[in-house]
C-alpha atoms as a printed R data frame, in Angstrom:
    type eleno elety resid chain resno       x       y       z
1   ATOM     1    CA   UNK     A     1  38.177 -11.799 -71.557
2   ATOM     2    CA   UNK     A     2  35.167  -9.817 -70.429
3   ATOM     3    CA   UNK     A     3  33.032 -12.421 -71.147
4   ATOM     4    CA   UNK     A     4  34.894 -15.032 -68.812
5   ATOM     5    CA   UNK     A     5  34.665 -12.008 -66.253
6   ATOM     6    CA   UNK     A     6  31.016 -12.330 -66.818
7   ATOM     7    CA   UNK     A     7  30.763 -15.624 -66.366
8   ATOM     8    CA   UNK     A     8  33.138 -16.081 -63.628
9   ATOM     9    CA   UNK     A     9  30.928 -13.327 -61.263
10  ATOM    10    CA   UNK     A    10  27.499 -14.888 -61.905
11  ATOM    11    CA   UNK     A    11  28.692 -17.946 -60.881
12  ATOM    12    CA   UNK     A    12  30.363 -16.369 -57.601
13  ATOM    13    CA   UNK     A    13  26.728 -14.728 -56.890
14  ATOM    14    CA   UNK     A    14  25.122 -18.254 -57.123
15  ATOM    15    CA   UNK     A    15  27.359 -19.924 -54.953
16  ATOM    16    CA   UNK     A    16  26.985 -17.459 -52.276
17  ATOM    17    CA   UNK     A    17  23.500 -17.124 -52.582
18  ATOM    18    CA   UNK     A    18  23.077 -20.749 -52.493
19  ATOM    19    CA   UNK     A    19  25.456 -21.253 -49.448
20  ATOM    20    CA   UNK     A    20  23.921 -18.330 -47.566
21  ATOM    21    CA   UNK     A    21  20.417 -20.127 -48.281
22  ATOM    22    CA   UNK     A    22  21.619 -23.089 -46.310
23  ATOM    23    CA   UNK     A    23  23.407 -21.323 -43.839
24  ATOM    24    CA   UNK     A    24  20.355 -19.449 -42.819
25  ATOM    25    CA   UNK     A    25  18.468 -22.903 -42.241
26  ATOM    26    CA   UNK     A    26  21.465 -24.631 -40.827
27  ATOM    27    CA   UNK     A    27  20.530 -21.760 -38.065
28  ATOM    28    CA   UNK     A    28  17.149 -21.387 -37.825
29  ATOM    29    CA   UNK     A    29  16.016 -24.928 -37.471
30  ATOM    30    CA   UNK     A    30  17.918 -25.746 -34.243
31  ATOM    31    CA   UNK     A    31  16.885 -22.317 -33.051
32  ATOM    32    CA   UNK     A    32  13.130 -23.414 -33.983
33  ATOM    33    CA   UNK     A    33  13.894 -26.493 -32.337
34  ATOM    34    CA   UNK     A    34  15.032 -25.449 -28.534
35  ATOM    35    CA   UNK     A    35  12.166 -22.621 -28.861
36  ATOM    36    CA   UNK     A    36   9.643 -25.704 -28.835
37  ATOM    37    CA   UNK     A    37  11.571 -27.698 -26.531
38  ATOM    38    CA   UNK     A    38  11.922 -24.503 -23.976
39  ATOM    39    CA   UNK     A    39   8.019 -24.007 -23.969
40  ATOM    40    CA   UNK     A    40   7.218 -27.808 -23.496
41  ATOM    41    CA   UNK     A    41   9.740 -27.937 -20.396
42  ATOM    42    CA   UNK     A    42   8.226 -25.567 -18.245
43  ATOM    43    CA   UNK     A    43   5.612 -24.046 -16.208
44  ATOM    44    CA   UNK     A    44   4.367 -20.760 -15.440
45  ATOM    45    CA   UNK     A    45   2.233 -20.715 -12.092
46  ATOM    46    CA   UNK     A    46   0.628 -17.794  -9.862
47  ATOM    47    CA   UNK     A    47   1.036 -18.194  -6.430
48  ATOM    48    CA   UNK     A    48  -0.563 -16.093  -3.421
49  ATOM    49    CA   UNK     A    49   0.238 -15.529   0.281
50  ATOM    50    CA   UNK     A    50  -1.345 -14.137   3.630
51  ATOM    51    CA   UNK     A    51  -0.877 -13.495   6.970
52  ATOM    52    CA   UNK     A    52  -2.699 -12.197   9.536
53  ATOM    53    CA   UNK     A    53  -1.118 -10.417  12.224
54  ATOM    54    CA   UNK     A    54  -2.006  -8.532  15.362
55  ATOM    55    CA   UNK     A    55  -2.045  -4.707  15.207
56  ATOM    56    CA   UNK     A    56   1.034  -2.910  17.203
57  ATOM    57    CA   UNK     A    57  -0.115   1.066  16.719
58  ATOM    58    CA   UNK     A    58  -3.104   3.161  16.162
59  ATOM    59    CA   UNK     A    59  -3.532   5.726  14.599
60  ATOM    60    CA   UNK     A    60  -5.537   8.071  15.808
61  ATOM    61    CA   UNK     A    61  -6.950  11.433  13.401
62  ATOM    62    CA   UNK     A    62  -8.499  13.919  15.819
63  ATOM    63    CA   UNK     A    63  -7.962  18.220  15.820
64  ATOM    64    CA   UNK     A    64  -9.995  20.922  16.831
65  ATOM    65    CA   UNK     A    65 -12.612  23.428  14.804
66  ATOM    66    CA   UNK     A    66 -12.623  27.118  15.751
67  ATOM    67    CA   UNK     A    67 -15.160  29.916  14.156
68  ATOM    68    CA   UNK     A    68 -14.658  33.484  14.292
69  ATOM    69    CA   UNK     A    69 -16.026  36.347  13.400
70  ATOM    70    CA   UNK     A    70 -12.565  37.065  11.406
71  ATOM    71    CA   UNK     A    71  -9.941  34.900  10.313
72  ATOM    72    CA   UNK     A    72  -7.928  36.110  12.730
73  ATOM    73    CA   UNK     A    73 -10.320  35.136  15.921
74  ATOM    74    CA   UNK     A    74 -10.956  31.665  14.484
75  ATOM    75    CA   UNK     A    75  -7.225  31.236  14.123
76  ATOM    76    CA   UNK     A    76  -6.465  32.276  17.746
77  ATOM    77    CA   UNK     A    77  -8.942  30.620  19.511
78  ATOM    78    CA   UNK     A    78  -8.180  27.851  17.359
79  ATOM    79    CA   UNK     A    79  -4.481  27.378  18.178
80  ATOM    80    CA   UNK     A    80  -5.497  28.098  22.629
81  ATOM    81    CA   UNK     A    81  -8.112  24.868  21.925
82  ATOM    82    CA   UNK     A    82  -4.855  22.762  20.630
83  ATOM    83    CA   UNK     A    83  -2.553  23.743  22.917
84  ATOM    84    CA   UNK     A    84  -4.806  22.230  25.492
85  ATOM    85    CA   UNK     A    85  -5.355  19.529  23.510
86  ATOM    86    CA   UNK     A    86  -1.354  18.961  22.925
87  ATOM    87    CA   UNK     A    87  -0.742  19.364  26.363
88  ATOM    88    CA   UNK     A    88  -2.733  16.330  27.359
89  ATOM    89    CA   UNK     A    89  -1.355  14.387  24.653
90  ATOM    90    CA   UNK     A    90   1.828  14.885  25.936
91  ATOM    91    CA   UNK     A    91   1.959  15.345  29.688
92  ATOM    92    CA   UNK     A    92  -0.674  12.630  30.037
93  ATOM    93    CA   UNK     A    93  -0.181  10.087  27.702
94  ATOM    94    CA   UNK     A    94   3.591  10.741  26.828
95  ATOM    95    CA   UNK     A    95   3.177  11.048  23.046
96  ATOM    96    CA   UNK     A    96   6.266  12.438  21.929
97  ATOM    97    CA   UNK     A    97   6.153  15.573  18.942
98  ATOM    98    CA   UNK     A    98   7.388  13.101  16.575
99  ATOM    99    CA   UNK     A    99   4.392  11.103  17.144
100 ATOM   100    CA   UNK     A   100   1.849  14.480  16.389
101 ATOM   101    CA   UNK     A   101   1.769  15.217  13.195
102 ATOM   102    CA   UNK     A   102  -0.447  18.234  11.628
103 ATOM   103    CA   UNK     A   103  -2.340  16.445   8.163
104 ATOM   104    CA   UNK     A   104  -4.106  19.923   7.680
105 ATOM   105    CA   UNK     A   105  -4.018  23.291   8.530
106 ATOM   106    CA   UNK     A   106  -6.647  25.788   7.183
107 ATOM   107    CA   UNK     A   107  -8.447  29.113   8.135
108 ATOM   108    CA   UNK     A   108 -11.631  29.119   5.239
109 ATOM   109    CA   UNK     A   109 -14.621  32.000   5.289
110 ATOM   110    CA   UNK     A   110 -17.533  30.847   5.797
111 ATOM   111    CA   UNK     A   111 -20.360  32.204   3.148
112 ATOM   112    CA   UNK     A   112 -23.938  32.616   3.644
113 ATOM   113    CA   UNK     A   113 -26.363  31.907   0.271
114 ATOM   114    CA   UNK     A   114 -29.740  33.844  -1.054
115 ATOM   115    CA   UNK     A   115 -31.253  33.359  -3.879
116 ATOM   116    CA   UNK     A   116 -30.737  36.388  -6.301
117 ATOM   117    CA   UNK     A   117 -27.579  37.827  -4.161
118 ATOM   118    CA   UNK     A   118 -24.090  37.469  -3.461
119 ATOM   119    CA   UNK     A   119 -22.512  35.028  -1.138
120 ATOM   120    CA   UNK     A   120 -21.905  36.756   1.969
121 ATOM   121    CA   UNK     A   121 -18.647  36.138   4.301
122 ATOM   122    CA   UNK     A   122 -20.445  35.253   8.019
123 ATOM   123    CA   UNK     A   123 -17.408  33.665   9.795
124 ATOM   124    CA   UNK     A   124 -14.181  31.977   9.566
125 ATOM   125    CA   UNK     A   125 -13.313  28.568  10.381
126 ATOM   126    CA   UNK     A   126 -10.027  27.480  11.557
127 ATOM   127    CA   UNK     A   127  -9.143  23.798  11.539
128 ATOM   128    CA   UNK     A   128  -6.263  21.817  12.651
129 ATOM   129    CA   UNK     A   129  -5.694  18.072  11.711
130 ATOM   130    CA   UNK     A   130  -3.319  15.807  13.526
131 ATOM   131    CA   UNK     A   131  -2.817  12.042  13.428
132 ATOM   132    CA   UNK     A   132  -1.248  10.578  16.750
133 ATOM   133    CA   UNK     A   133   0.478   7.558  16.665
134 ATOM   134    CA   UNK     A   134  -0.647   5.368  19.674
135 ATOM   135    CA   UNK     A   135   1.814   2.345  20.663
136 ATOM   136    CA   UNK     A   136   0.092   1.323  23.835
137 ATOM   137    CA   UNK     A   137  -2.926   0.117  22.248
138 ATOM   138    CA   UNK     A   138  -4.890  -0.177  25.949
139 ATOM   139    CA   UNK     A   139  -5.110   3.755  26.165
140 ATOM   140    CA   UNK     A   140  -6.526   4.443  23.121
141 ATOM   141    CA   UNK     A   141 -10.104   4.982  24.580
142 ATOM   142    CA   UNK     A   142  -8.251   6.929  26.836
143 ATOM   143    CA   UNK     A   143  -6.488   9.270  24.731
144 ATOM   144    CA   UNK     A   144  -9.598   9.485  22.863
145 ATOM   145    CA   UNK     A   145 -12.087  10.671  25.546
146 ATOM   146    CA   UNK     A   146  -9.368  12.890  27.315
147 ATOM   147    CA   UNK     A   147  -8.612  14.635  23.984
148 ATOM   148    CA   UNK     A   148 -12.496  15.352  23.486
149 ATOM   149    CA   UNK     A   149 -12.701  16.790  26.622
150 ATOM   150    CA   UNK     A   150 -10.028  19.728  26.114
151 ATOM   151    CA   UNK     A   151 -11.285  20.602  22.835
152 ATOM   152    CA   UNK     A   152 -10.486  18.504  20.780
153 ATOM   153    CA   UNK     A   153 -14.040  18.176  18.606
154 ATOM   154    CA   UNK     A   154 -13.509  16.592  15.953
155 ATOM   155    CA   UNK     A   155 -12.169  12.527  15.653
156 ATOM   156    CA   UNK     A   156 -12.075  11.332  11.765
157 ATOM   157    CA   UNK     A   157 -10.970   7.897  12.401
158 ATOM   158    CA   UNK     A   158  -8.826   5.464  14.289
159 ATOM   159    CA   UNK     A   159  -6.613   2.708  12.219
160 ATOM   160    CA   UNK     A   160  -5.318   0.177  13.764
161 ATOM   161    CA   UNK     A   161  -2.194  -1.073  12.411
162 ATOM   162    CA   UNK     A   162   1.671  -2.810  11.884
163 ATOM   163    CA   UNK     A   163   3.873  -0.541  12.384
164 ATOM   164    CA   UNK     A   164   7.333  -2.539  10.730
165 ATOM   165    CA   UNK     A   165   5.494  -4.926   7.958
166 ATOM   166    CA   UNK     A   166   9.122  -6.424   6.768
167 ATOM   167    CA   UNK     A   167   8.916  -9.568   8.618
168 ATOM   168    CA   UNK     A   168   5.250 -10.111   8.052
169 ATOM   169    CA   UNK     A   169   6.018  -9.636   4.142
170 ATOM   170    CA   UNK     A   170   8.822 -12.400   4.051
171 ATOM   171    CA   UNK     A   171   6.020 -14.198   5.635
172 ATOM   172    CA   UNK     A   172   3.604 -13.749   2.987
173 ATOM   173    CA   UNK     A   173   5.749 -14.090   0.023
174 ATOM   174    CA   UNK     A   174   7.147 -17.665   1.256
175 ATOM   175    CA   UNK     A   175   3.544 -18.715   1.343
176 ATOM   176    CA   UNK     A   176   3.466 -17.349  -1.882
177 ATOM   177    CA   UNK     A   177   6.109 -19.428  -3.148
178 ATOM   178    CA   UNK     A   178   4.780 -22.355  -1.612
179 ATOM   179    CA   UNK     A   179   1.535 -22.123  -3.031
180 ATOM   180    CA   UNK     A   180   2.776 -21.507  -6.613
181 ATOM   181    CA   UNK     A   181   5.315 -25.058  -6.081
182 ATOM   182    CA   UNK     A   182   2.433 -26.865  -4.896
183 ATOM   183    CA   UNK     A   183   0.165 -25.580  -7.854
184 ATOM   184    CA   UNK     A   184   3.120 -26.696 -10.237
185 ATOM   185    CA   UNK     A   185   4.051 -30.367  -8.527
186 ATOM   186    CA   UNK     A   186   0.260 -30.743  -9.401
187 ATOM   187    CA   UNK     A   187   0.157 -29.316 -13.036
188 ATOM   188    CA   UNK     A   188   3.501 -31.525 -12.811
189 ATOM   189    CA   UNK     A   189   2.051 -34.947 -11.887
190 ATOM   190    CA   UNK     A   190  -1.591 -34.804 -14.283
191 ATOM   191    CA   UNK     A   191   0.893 -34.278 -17.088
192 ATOM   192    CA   UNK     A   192   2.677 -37.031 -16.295
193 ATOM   193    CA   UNK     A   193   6.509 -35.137 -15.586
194 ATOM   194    CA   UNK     A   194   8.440 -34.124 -12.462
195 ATOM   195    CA   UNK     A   195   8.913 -30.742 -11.555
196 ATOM   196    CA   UNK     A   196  12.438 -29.799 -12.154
197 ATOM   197    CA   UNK     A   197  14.539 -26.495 -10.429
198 ATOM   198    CA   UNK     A   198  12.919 -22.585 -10.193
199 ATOM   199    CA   UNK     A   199  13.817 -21.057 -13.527
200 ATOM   200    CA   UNK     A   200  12.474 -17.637 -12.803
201 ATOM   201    CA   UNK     A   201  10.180 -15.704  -9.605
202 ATOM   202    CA   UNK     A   202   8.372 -12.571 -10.568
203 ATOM   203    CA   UNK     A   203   6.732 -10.200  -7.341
204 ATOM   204    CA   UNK     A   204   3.269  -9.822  -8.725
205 ATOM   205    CA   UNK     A   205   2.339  -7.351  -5.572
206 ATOM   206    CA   UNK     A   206   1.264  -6.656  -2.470
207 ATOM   207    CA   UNK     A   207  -1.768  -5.779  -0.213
208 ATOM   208    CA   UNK     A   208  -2.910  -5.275   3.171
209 ATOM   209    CA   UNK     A   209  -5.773  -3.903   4.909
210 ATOM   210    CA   UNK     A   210  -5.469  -1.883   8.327
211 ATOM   211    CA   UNK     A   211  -8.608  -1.996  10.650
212 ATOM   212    CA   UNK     A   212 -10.592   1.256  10.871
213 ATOM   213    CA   UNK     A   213 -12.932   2.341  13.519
214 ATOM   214    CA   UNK     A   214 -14.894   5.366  13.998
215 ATOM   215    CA   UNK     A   215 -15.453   7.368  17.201
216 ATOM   216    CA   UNK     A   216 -19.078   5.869  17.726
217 ATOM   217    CA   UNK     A   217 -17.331   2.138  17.815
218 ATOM   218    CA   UNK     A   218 -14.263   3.306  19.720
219 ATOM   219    CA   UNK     A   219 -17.021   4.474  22.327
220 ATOM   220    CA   UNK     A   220 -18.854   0.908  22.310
221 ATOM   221    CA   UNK     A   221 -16.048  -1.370  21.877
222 ATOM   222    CA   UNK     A   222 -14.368   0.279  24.716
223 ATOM   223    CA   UNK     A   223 -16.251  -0.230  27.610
224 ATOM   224    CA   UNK     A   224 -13.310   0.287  30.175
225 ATOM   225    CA   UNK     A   225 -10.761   2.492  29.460
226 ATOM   226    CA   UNK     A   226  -7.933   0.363  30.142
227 ATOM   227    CA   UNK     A   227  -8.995  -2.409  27.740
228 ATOM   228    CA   UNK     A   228  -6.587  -3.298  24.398
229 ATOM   229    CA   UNK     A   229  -9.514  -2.655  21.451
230 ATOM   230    CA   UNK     A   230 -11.175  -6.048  19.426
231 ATOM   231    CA   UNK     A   231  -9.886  -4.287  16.381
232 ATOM   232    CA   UNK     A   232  -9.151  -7.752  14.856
233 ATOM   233    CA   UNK     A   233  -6.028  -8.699  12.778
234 ATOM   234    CA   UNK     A   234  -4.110  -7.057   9.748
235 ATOM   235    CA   UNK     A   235  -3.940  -9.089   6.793
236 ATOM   236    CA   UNK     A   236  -0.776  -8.419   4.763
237 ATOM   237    CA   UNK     A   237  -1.199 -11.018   1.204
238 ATOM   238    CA   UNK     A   238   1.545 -11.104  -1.041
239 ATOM   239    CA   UNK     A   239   2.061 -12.577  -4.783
240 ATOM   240    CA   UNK     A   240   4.096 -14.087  -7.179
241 ATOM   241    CA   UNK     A   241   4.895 -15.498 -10.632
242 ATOM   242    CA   UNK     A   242   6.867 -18.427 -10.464
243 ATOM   243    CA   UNK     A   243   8.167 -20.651 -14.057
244 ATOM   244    CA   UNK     A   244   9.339 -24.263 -12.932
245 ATOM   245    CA   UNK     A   245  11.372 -26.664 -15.274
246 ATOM   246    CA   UNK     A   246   9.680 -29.737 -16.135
247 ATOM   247    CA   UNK     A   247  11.554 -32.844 -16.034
């Protein structure tokens, strides 16, 4: 009896190893199969996008730089120079608080250095950063000149730039996708298929590049004061991934 046990098991453990054998490549050959067919019926393309579009603001980074004997005198005559300098941004040229904001606030000692002694403290300097926004791009000479002259002595840079980018962006990523189908229709026809629906559209990124200008170019580009800047155009590019079916 135990030997007809015996018997009876090792044949059950054959059988299912045997069945589960060709179960496994009942599976994996059809699998195999559409794997192959999936790669040879579509196409992966990169596809880029730009537009170039007039600038609406400025930007304009400008504040004032006080020394003192202390800390104390740098910071107040520091804050009197900017107040005068606030005051004409707003009473002249209407720029709203919103529109002024402080990028950097700082009162540091200033040291003097000799060889062989310690750094002495000579003064304090105060500084105050702001960066203006600027919608009406014809008074940016303006703003710029009038600022200088009460007190403000110190102009980093002026950008020039879109304020909303949203529609600009659609803009560029439709070009995108238009490049990447025209890119496919001709890996498409050299191969000898069609070019079939959109399977799948990856965003591969975006970029754009503002116009910058320094004070010495603001002062020669701007001949009058009430003339709109040759800052150029804003280029916003956009790209994408895009996997066709092949027909």
């Amino acid at each position: 009896m135990q030997n007809r046990v015996k018997v009876l098991g090792a044949m059950m453990l054959s059988a299912a190893l045997f069945f589960g054998s060709v179960g496994t490549g009942a599976l994996s050959t059809p699998v195999a199969k559409a794997a192959d067919q999936v790669k040879r019926d579509y196409v992966s393309v990169s596809g880029t996008g730009t537009v170039e579009v007039e600038p609406d603001i400025a930007y304009v980074s400008l504040g004032v730089v006080s020394r003192g004997k202390t800390a104390a005198e740098a910071q107040t005559q520091n804050a009197a120079a900017f107040d005068k300098v606030k005051k004409v941004l707003s009473d002249t040229f209407k720029i709203q608080d919103k529109d002024i904001k402080t990028v950097d606030f700082s009162v540091q000692p200033q040291y003097q250095y000799k060889e062989n002694t310690e750094p002495k403290i000579v003064a304090y300097e105060a500084n105050h950063m702001v960066v203006v926004n600027v919608r009406d791009l014809t008074k940016v000479g303006k703003l710029v000149d009038e600022a200088s002259k009460a007190g403000a002595n110190r102009i980093n840079n002026i950008r020039f730039d879109v304020e909303n980018k949203e529609n600009s962006e659609a803009q560029a990523l439709e070009k995108a996708v238009a490049n990447a189908r025209k890119k496919a229709e001709a890996i498409a026809k050299a191969s000898g298929r069609q070019l079939g629906i959109v399977i799948s559209v990856t965003e591969g990124g975006s970029s754009y590049n503002p116009i910058y200008m320094n004070e010495s170019l603001m002062a020669k580009d701007m001949a009058s004061a009430e003339s709109a800047p040759q800052a150029g155009q804003v280029k916003l590019s956009e790209s994408v991934q895009v996997e066709f079916e092949l027909k």
